[in-house]
Short mmCIF file of C-alpha atoms in Angstrom, two decimals:
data_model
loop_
_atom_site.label_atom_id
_atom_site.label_comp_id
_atom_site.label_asym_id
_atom_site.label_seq_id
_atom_site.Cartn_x
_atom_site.Cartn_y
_atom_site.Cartn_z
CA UNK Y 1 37.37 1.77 -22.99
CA UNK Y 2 36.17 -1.46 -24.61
CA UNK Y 3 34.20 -2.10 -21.51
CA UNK Y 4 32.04 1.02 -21.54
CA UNK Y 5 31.34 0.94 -25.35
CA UNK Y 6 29.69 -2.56 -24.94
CA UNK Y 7 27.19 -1.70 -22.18
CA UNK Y 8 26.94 1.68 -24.24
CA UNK Y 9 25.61 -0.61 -27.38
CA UNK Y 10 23.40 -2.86 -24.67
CA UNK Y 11 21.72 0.41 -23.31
CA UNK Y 12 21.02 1.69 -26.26
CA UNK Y 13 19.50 -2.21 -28.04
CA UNK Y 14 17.41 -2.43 -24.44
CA UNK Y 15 16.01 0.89 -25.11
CA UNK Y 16 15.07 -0.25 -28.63
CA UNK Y 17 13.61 -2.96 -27.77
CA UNK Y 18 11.50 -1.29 -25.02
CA UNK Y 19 9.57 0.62 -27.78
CA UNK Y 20 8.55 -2.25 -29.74
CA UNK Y 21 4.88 -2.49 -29.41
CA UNK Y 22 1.48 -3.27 -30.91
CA UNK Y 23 -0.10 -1.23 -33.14
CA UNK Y 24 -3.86 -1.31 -32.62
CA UNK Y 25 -6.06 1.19 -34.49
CA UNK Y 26 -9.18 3.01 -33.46
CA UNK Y 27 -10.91 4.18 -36.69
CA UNK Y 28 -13.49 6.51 -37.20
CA UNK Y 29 -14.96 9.21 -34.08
CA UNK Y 30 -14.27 7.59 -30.89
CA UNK Y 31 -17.81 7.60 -28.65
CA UNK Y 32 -15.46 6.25 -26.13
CA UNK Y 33 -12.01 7.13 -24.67
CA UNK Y 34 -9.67 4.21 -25.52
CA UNK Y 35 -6.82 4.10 -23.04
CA UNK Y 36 -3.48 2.21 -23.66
CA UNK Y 37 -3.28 -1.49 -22.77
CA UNK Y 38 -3.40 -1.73 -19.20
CA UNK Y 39 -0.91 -4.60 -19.79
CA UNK Y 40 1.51 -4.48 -21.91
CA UNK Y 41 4.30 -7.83 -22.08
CA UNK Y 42 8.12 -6.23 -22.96
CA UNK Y 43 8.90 -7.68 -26.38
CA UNK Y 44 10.79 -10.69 -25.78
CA UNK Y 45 13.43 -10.77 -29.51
CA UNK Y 46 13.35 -6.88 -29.82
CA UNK Y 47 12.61 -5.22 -33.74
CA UNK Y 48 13.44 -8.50 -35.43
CA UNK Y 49 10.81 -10.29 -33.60
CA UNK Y 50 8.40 -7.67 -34.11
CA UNK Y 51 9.02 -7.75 -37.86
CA UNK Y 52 9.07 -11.06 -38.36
CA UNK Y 53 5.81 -11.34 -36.64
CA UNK Y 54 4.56 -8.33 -39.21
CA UNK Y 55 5.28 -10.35 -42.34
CA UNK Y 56 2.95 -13.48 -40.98
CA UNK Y 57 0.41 -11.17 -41.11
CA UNK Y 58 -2.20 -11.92 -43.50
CA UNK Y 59 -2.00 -8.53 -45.21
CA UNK Y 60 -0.11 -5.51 -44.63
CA UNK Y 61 -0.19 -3.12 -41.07
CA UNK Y 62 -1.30 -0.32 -43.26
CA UNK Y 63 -4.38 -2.14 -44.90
CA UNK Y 64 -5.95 -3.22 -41.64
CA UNK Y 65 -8.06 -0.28 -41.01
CA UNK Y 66 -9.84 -0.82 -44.46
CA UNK Y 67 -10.54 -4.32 -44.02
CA UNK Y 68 -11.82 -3.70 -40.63
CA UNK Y 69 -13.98 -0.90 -42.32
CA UNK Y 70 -15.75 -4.05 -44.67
CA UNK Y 71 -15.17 -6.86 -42.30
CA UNK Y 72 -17.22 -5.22 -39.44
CA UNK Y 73 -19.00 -2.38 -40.88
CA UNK Y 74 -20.19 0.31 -38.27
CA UNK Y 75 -24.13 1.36 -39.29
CA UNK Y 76 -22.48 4.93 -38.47
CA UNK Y 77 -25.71 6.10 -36.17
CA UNK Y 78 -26.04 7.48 -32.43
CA UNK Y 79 -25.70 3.88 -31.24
CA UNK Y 80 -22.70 2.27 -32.80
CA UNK Y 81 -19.36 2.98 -31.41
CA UNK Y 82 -15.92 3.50 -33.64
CA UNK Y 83 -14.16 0.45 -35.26
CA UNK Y 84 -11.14 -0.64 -32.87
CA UNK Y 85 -8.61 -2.57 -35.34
CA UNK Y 86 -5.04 -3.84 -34.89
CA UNK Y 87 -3.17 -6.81 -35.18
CA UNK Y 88 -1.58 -9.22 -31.57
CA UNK Y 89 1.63 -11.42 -31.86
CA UNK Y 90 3.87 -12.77 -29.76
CA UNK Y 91 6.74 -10.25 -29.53
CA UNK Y 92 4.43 -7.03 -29.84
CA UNK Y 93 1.52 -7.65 -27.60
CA UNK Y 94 0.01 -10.99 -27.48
CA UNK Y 95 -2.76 -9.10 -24.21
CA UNK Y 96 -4.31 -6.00 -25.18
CA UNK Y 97 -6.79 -4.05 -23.47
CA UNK Y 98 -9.37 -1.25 -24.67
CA UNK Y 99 -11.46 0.78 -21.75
CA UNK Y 100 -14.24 3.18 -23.75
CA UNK Y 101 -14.82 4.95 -20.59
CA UNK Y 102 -17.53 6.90 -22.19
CA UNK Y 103 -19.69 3.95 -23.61
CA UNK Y 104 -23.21 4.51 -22.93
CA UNK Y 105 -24.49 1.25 -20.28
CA UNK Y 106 -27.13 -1.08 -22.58
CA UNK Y 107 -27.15 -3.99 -24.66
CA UNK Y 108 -25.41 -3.96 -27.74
CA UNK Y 109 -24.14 -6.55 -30.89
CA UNK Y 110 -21.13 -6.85 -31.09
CA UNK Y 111 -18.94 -8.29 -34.61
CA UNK Y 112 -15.91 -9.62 -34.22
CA UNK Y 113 -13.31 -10.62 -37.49
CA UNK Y 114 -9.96 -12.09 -36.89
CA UNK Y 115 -7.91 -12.90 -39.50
CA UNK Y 116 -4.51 -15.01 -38.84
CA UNK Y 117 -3.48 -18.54 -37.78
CA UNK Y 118 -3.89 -17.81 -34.04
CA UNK Y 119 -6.58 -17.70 -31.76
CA UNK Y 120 -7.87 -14.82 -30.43
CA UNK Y 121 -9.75 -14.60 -27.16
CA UNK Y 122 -12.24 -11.82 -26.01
CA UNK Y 123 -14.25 -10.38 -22.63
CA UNK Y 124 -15.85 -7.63 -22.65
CA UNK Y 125 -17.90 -6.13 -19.68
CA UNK Y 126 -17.88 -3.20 -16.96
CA UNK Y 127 -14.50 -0.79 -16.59
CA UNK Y 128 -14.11 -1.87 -13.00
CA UNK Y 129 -15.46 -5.76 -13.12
CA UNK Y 130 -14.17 -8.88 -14.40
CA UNK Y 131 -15.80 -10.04 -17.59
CA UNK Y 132 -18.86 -12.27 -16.16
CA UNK Y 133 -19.93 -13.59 -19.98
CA UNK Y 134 -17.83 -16.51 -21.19
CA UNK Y 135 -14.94 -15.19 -23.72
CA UNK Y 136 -15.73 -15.13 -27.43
CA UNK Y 137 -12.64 -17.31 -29.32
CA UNK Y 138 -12.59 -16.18 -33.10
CA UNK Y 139 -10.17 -18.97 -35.34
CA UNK Y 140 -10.22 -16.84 -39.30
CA UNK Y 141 -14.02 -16.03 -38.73
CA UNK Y 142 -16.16 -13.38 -37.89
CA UNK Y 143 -18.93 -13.84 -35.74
CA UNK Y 144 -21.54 -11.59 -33.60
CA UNK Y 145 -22.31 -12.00 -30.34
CA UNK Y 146 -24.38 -9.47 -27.56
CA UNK Y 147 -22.74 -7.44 -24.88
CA UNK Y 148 -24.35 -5.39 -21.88
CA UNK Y 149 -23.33 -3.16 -19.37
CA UNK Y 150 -24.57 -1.81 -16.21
CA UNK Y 151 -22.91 1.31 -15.73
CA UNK Y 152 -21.39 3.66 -18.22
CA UNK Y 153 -18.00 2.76 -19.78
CA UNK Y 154 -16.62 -1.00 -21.17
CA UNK Y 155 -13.80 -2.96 -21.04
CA UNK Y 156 -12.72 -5.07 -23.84
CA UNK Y 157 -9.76 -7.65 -23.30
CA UNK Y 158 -8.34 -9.60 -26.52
CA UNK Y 159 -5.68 -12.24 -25.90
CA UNK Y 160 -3.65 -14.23 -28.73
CA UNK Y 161 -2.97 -17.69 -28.83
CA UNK Y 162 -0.36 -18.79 -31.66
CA UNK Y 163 0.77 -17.19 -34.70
CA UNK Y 164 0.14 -13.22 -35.35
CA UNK Y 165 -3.12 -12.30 -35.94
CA UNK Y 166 -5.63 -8.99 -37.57
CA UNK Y 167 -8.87 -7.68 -35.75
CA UNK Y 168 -11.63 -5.87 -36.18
CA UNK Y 169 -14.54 -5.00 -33.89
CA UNK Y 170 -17.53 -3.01 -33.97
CA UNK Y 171 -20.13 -2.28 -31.25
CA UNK Y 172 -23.96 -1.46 -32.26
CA UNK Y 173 -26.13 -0.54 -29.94
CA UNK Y 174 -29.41 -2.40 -29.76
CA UNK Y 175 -32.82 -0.80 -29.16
#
């Protein structure tokens, strides 16, 4: 009986641990259709991880979307696309991917904030293409930078490097 209440109480802490993830945010009317992470690493030290993680954030989960809303504002016209927002870390997602698979093809300037201690890495191109542009690395800036596309839809790819670390991105289109 002692045997089958342990791997009871291991079932049940894998299946915790399973639903840790990362907690991106897509503010205001999506343009696009943002799809889950095409990727996404099982959290390696379950909940504690995860919160621990949280509280090296530079301000709270629940205040992200409003920073992203002044960090990166969207002009709010035909061309600009919704705000994506989140935060990466090690035990929640440290790869996250975003396909808008409506996104009009053109050229368009994009800002990018990160807040944090860690790196963060972006590519951005065509749904069904590797990124060709060299990835945009944003250290506690923010910075613009121009993508284009081809072909109706984009693919955004973020990747963190060190400790936990806030986004924000907006997408205006140009011309």
């Amino acid at each position: 009986m002692g045997m089958r209440r342990t791997a009871t109480i291991g079932l049940i802490l894998v299946a915790g641990m399973a639903l840790a993830g990362c907690t991106g945010e897509l503010s205001g009317s999506p343009t696009g259709s943002p799809s889950p992470p095409a990727s996404t690493p099982a959290p390696t030290a379950g909940t504690h991880g995860a919160e621990a993680d949280e509280a090296l954030l530079p301000m709270p989960v629940d205040e992200i979307r409003d920073w992203a809303e002044t960090a990166v504002p969207s002009a709010g016209t035909d061309g600009s696309s919704p705000i994506l927002s989140g935060w990466l870390s090690e035990h929640t997602s440290a790869h996250h991917t975003t396909d808008l698979k409506s996104q009009e093809a053109g050229a368009y300037q994009a800002q990018l904030a990160c807040r944090g201690d860690g790196i963060l890495t972006l590519a951005a191109g065509e749904l069904d293409e590797e990124p060709s542009a060299e990835p945009i690395v944003c250290e506690n800036e923010t910075i613009a930078f121009d993508i284009t596309t081809a072909a109706t839809g984009m693919r955004i790819v973020m990747d963190l490097e060190g400790a936990p670390t806030i986004y924000a991105l907006s997408l205006q289109r140009m011309g």
